[in-house]
Every structure is written in structure tokens, then in C-alpha cells.
PDB file of C-alpha atoms in Angstrom:
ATOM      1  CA  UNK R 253      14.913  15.051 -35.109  1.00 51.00           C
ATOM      2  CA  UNK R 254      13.806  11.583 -35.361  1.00 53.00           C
ATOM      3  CA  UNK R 255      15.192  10.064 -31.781  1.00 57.00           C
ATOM      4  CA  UNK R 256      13.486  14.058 -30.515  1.00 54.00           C
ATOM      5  CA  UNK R 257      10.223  12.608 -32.006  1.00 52.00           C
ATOM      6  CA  UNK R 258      10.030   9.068 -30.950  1.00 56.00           C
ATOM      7  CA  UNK R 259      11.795   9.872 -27.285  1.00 62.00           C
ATOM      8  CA  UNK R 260       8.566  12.428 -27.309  1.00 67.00           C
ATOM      9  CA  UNK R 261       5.848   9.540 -28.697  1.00 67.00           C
ATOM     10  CA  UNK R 262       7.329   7.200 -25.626  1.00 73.00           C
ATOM     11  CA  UNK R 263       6.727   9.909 -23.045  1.00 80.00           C
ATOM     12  CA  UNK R 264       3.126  10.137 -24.293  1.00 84.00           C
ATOM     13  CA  UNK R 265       2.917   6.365 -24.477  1.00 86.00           C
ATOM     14  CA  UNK R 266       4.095   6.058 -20.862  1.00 88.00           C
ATOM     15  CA  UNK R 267       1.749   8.172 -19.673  1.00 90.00           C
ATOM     16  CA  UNK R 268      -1.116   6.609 -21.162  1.00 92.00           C
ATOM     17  CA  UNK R 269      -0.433   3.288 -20.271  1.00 92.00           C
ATOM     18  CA  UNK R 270       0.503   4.635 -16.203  1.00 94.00           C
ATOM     19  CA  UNK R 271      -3.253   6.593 -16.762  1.00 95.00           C
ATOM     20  CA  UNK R 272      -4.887   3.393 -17.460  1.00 95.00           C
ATOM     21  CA  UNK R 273      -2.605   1.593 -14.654  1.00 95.00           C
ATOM     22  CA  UNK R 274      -4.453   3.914 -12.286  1.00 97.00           C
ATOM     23  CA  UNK R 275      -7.994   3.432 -13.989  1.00 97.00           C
ATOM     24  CA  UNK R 276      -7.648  -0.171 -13.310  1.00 97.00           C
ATOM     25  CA  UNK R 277      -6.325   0.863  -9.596  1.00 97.00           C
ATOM     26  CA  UNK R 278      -9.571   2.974  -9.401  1.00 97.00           C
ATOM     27  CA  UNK R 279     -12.081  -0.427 -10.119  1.00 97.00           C
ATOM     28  CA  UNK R 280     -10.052  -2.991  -8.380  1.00 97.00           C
ATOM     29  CA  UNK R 281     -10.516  -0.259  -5.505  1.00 97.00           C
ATOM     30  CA  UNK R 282     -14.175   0.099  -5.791  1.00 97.00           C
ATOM     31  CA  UNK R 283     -14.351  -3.891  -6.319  1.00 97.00           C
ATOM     32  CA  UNK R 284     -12.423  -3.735  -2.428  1.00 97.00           C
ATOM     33  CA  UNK R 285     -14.472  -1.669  -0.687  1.00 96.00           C
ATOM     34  CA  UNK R 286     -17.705  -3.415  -1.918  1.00 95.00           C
ATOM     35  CA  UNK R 287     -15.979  -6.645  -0.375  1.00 94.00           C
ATOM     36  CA  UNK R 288     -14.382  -5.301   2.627  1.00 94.00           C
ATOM     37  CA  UNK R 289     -15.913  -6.747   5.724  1.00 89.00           C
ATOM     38  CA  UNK R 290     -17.779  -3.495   7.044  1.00 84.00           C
ATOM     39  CA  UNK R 291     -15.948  -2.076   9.993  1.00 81.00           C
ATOM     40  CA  UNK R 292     -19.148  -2.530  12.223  1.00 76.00           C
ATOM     41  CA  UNK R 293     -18.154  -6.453  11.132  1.00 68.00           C
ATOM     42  CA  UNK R 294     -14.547  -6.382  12.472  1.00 68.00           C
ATOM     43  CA  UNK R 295     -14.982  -5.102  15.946  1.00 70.00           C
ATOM     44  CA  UNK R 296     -15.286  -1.457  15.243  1.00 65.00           C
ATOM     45  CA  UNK R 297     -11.542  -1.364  13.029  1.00 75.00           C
ATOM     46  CA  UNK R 298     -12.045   0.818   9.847  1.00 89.00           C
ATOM     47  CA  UNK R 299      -8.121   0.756   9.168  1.00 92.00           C
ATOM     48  CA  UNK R 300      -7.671  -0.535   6.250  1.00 94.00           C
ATOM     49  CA  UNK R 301     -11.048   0.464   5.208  1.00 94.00           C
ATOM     50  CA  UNK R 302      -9.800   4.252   5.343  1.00 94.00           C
ATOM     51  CA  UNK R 303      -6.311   3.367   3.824  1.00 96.00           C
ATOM     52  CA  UNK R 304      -8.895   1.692   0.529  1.00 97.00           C
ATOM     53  CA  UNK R 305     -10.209   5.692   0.139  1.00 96.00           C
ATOM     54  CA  UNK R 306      -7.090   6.722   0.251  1.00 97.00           C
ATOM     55  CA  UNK R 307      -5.943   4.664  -2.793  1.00 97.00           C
ATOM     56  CA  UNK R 308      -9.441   5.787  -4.264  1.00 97.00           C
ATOM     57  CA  UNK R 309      -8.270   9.273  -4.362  1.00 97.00           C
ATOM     58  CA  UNK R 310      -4.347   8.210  -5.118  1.00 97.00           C
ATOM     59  CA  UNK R 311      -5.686   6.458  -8.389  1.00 97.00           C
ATOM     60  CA  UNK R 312      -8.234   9.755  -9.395  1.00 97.00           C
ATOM     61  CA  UNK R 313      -5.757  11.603  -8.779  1.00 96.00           C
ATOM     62  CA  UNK R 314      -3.298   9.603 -10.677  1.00 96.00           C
ATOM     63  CA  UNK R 315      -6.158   9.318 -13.681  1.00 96.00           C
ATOM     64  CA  UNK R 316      -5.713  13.424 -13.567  1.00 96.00           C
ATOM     65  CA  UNK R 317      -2.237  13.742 -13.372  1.00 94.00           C
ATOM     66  CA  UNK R 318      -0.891  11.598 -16.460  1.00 94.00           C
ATOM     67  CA  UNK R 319      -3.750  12.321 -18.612  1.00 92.00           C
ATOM     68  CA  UNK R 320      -3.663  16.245 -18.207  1.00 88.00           C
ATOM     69  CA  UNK R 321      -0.874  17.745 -20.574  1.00 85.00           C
ATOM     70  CA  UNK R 322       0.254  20.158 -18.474  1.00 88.00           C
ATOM     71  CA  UNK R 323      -0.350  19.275 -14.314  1.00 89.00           C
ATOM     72  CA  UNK R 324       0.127  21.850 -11.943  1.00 92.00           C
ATOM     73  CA  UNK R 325       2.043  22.219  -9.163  1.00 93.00           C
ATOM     74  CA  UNK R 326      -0.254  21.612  -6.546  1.00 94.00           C
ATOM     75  CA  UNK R 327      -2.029  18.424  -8.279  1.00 94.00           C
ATOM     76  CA  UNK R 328       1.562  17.205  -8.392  1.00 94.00           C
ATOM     77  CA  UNK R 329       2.205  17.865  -5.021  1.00 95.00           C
ATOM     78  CA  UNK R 330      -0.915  15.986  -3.897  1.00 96.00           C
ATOM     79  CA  UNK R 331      -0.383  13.093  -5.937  1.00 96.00           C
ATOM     80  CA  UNK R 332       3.174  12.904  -4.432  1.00 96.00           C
ATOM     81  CA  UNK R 333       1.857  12.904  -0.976  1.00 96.00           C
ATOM     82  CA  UNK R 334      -0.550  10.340  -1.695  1.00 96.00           C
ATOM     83  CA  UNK R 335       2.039   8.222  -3.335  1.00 96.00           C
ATOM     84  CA  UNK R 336       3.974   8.122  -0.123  1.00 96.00           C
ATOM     85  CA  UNK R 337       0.922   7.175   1.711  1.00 97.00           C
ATOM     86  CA  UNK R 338       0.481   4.556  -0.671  1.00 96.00           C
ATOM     87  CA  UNK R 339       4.213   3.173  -0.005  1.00 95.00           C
ATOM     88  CA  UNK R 340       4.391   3.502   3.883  1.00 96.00           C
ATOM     89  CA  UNK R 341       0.910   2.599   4.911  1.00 96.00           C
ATOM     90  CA  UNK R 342      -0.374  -0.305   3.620  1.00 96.00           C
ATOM     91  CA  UNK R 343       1.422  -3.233   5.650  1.00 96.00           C
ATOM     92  CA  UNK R 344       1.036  -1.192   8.879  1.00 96.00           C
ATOM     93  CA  UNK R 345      -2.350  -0.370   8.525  1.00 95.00           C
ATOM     94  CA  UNK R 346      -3.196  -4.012   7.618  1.00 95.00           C
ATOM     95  CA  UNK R 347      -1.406  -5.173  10.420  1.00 92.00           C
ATOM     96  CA  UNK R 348      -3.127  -2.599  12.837  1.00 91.00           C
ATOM     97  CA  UNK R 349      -6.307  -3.857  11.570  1.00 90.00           C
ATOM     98  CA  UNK R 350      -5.464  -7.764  12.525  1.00 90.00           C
ATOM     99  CA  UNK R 351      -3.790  -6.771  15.417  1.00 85.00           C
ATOM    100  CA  UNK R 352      -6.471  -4.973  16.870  1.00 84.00           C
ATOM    101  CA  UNK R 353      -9.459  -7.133  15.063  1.00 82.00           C
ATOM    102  CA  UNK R 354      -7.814 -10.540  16.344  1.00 79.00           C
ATOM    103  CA  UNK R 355      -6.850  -9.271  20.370  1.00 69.00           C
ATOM    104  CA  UNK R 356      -8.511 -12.691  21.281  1.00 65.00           C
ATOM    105  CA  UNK R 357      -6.749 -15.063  19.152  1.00 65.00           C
ATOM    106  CA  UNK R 358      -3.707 -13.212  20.022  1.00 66.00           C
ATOM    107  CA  UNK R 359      -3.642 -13.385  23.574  1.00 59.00           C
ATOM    108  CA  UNK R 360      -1.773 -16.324  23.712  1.00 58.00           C
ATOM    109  CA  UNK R 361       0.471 -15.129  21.298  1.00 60.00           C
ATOM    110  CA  UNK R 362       2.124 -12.068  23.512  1.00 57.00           C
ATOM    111  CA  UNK R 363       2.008 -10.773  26.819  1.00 52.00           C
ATOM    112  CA  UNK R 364      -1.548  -9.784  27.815  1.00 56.00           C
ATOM    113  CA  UNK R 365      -2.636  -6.610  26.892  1.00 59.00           C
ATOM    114  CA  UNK R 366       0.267  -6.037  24.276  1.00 62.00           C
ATOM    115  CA  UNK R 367      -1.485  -6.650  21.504  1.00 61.00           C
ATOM    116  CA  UNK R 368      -3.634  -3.772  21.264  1.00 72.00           C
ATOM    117  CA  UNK R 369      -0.110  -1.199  21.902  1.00 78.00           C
ATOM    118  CA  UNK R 370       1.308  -3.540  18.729  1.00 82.00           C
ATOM    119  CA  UNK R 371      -1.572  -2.756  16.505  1.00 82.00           C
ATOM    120  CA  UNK R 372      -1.925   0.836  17.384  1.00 88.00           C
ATOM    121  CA  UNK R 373       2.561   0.974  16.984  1.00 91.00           C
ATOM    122  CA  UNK R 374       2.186  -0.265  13.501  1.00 93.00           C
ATOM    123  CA  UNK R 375       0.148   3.091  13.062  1.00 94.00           C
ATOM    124  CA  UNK R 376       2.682   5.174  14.533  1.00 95.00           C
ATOM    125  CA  UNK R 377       5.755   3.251  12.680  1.00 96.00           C
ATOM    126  CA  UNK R 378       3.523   4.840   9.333  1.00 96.00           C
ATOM    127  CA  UNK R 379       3.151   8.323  10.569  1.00 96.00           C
ATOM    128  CA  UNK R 380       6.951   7.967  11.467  1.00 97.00           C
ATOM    129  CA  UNK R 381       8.100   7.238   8.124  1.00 97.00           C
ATOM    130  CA  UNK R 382       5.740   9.519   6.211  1.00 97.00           C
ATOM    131  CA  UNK R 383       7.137  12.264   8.850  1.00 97.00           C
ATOM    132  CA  UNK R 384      11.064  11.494   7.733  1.00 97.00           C
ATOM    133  CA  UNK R 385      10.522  11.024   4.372  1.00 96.00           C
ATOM    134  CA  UNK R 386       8.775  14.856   3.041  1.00 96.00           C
ATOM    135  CA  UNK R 387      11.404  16.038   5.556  1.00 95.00           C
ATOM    136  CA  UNK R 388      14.044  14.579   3.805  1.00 94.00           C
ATOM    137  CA  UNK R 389      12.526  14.969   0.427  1.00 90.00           C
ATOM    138  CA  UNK R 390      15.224  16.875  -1.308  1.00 91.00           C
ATOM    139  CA  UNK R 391      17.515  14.913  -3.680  1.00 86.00           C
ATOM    140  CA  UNK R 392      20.674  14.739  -1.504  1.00 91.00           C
ATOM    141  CA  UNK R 393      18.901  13.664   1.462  1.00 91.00           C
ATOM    142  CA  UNK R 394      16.243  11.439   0.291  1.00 92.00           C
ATOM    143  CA  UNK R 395      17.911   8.287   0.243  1.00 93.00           C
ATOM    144  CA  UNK R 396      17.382   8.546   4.204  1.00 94.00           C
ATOM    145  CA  UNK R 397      13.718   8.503   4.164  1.00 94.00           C
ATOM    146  CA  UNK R 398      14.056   5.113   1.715  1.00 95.00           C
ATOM    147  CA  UNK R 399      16.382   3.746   4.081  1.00 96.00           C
ATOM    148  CA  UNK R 400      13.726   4.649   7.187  1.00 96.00           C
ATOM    149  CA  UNK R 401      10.730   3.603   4.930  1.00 95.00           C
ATOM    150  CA  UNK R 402      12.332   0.132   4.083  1.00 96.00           C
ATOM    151  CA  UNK R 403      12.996  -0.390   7.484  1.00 96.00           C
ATOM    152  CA  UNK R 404       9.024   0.439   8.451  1.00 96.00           C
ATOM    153  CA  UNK R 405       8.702  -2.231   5.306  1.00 96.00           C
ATOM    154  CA  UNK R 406      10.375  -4.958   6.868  1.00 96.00           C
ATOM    155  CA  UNK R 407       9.225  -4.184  10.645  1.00 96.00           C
ATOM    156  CA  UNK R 408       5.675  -5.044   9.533  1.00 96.00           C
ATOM    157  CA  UNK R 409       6.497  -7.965   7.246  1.00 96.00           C
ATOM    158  CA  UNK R 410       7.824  -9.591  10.369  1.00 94.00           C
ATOM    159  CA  UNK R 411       5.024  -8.477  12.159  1.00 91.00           C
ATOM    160  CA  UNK R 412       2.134  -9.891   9.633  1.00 94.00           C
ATOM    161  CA  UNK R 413       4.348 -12.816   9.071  1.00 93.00           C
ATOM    162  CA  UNK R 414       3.910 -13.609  12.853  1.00 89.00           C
ATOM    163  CA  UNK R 415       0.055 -12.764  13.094  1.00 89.00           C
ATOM    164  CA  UNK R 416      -0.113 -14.891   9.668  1.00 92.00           C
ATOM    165  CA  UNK R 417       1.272 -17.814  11.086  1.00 89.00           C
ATOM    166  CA  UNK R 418      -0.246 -17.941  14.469  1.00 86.00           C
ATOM    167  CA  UNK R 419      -3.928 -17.165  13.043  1.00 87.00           C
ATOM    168  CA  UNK R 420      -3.479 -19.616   9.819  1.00 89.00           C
ATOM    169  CA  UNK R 421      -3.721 -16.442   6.882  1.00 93.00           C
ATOM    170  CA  UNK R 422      -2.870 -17.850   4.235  1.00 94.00           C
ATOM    171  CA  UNK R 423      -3.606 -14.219   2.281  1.00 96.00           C
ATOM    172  CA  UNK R 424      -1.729 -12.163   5.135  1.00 95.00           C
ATOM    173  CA  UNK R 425       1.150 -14.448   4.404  1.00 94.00           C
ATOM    174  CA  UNK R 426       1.483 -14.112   0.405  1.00 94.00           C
ATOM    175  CA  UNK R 427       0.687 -10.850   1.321  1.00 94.00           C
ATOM    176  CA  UNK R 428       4.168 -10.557   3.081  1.00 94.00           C
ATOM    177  CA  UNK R 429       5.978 -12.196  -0.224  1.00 93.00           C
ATOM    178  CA  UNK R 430       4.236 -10.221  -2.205  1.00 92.00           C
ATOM    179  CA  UNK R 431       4.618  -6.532  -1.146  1.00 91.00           C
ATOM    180  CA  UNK R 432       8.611  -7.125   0.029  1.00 93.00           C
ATOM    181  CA  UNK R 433       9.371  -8.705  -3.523  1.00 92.00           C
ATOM    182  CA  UNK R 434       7.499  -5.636  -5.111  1.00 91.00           C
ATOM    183  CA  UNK R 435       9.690  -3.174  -3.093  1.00 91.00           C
ATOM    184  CA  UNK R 436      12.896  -4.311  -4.152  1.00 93.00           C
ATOM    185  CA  UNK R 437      12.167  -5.827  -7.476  1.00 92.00           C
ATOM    186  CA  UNK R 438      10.097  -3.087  -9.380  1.00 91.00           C
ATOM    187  CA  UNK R 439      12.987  -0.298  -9.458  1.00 90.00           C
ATOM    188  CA  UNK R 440      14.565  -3.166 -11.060  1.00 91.00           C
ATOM    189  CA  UNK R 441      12.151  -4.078 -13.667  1.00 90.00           C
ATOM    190  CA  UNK R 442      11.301  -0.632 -14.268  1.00 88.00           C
ATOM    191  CA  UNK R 443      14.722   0.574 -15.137  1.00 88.00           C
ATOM    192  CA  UNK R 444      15.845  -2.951 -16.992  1.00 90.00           C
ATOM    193  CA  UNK R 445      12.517  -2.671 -19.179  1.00 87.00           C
ATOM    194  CA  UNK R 446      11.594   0.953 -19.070  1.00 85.00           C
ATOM    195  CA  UNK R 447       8.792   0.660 -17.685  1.00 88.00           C
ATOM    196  CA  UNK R 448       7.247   3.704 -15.436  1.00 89.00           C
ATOM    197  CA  UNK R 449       7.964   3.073 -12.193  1.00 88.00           C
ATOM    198  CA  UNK R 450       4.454   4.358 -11.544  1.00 89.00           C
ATOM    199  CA  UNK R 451       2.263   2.225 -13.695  1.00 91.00           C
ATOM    200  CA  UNK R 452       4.713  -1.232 -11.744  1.00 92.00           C
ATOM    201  CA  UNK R 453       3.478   0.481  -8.811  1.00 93.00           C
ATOM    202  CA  UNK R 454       0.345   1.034  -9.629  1.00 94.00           C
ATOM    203  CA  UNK R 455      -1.062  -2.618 -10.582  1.00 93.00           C
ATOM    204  CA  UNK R 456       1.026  -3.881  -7.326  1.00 93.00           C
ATOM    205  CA  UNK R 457      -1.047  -1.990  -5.584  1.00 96.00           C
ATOM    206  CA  UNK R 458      -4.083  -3.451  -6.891  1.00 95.00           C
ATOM    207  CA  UNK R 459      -3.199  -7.182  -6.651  1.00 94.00           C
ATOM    208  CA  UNK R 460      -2.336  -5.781  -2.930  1.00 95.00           C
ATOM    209  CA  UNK R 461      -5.898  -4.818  -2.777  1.00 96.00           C
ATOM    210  CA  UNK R 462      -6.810  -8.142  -3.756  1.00 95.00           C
ATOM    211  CA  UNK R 463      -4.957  -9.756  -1.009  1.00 96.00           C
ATOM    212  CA  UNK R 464      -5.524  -7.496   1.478  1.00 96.00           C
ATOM    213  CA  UNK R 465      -9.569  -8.003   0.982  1.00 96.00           C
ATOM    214  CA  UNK R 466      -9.084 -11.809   1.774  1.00 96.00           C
ATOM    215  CA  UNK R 467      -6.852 -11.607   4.618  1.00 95.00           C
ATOM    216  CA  UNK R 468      -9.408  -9.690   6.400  1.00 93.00           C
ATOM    217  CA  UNK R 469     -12.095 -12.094   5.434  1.00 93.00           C
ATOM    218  CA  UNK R 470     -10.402 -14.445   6.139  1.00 92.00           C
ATOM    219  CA  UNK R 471      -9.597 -12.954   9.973  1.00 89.00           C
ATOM    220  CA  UNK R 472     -13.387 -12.321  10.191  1.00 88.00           C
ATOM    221  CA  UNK R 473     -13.854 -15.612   9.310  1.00 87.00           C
ATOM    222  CA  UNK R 474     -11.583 -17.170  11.648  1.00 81.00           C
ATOM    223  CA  UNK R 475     -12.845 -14.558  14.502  1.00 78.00           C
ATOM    224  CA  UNK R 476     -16.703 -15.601  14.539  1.00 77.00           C
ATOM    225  CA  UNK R 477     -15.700 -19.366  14.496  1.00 76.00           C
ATOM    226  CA  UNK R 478     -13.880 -18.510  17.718  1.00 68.00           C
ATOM    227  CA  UNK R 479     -16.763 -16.553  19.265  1.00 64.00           C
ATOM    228  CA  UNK R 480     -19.352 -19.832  18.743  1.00 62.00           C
TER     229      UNK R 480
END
């Protein structure tokens, strides 16, 4: 009766704490898109400006889902398929915004006319990966769409640890250490500490945030020093 109790006061607990993990998503968010270079700013790019909204509406949701006793179906369903944007997207759409923000600076860098096809392929290698993984959602089969979505992971670490070097971004390339450590260490931490998986995931995301706001800056920056 006792271990029924207290395995039922941790469940509670662990939602709580994974419910404020995604309030604190939810203003480090906001915090972003006040910060973001405007897409009018960055050569027309609203990338990783529409991937922020998206991780607006992954924390409400999130904010819903663990503090509602009782979450239906279809609010769980939506939360899952935001979640999976949240894990595939972020390094390709912050590459496809450098990519396609930085074509000057990285002329020199590939074969002309290459770089746009890169940044726009990053997009793609996203859809691609969101694609296998709800088809192979089902228990037996979804250890394919990890494998395919940890490929798509390391693909664009290579590819923002190139566009980090050549341009100098210091915040692209922490970026890169950051977000590959987080994908194979949190399973580990979470299961080692019993932790949710979802409240690790959740404040990862927002020191991504963090990072993700600078590196752009920080192309922007570099971008109208090359244009005086």
C-alpha cells in the first residue's frame, strides 16, 4: 500500500516538475523571439524564426498536457508530434537559416551556387526524418526512425560545424557540442536518476534557444560587416 502510494506521489511529482520544465521553455521562448534578428534583418530567412513558434506551442502544449489529470487522446497526439518536431528540426533548420543567410561568406567555401541547395537540403533531411519516424512509430519498429533521426542529427552537426568554423560562430559551434551531447547523454541521465525524460528535454531545449539566438546574431553581425 505504501510503495502503491509513494510510486503514485512520484508520478504526480514528475509531472509537476516536467509542467514547470515547459513553463520555463514557454519564457525562454518568448525571451527568443523578442531577440531574434527579424527575418526582414537576415535576408528574408524566417527559419528558425518559425521553428521558435513551434516550440511556443510544444511548451503550451506541454504546460496542458502534464498539468491536466486526465489528457486526451488527441492533446497527446499533438504534443507527440510536436515533440518530434522539436527533436528533428532544430539543427537543420538552424543550419538552413546560416546557409541560406550567409550565401556570400560561403561562396568560397563550396562550389558556386551550392550553398543555397545545402541550406534548403537541411530542410528536406527534417521532413525526411519526421516522415520515417510516425511511419515507424509502433514499438517494434521504432528503433528505425531513431536510427534515421540520429543520422539527420549528426548530418547537420557536421554541417554547422563546417559553416561554424569557416564564418568564426563561436555559438553555432557550442551549439554542435551541445545538442549531440544532449542526444546521447539525457536517456542516460534520465534513466540513471529518474528523471523524466521530458522535463531533460525540455530545459535542453531552452539553453538551445539560448544558443541558437546568438549564433544568428552573431551571423547578422558578421554579414553587415561584410556588406560595408
Amino acid at each position: 500500500m505504501c510503495t502503491a502510494h509513494s510510486s503514485t506521489m512520484n508520478q504526480q511529482l514528475s509531472r509537476v516538475a516536467t509542467c514547470i520544465g515547459h513553463v520555463v521553455l514557454a519564457a525562454v521562448t518568448g525571451w527568443s523571439l523578442k531577440y531574434l534578428p527579424s527575418p526582414s534583418s537576415t535576408l528574408g530567412v524566417p527559419v528558425v524564426y518559425i521553428l521558435l513558434w513551434c516550440l511556443l506551442a510544444y511548451s503550451v502544449l506541454g504546460i496542458v498536457r502534464f498539468s491536466h489529470p486526465q489528457p486526451g487522446s488527441a492533446l497527446r497526439l499533438l504534443y507527440d508530434q510536436l515533440a518530434l518536431v522539436t527533436k528533428v528540426c532544430p539543427l537543420p533548420f538552424l543550419n538552413a537559416q546560416l546557409y541560406l543567410q550567409q550565401l556570400e561568406q560561403l561562396g568560397n567555401l563550396f562550389f558556386p551556387g551550392t550553398e543555397r541547395g545545402l541550406g534548403y537540403a537541411f530542410l528536406l533531411m527534417a521532413l525526411g526524418a519526421f516522415v520515417v519516424c510516425n511511419v515507424f512509430r509502433d514499438l517494434n519498429r521504432r528503433h528505425i526512425g531513431e536510427h534515421v533521426a540520429t543520422g539527420v542529427l549528426l548530418l547537420n552537426a557536421l554541417g554547422l560545424g563546417v559553416v561554424a568554423g569557416a564564418t568564426g560562430n563561436y555559438w553555432a559551434s557550442g551549439l554542435v557540442v551541445s545538442f549531440v551531447s544532449k542526444h546521447f547523454l539525457l536517456p542516460v541521465l534520465a534513466e540513471r536518476y529518474q528523471i523524466p525524460h521530458a522535463l531533460l528535454y525540455t530545459y535542453g531545449l531552452s539553453f538551445y534557444e539560448i544558443f541558437v539566438v546568438n549564433a544568428v546574431a552573431d551571423a547578422q553581425a558578421l554579414m553587415n560587416i561584410k556588406s560595408r
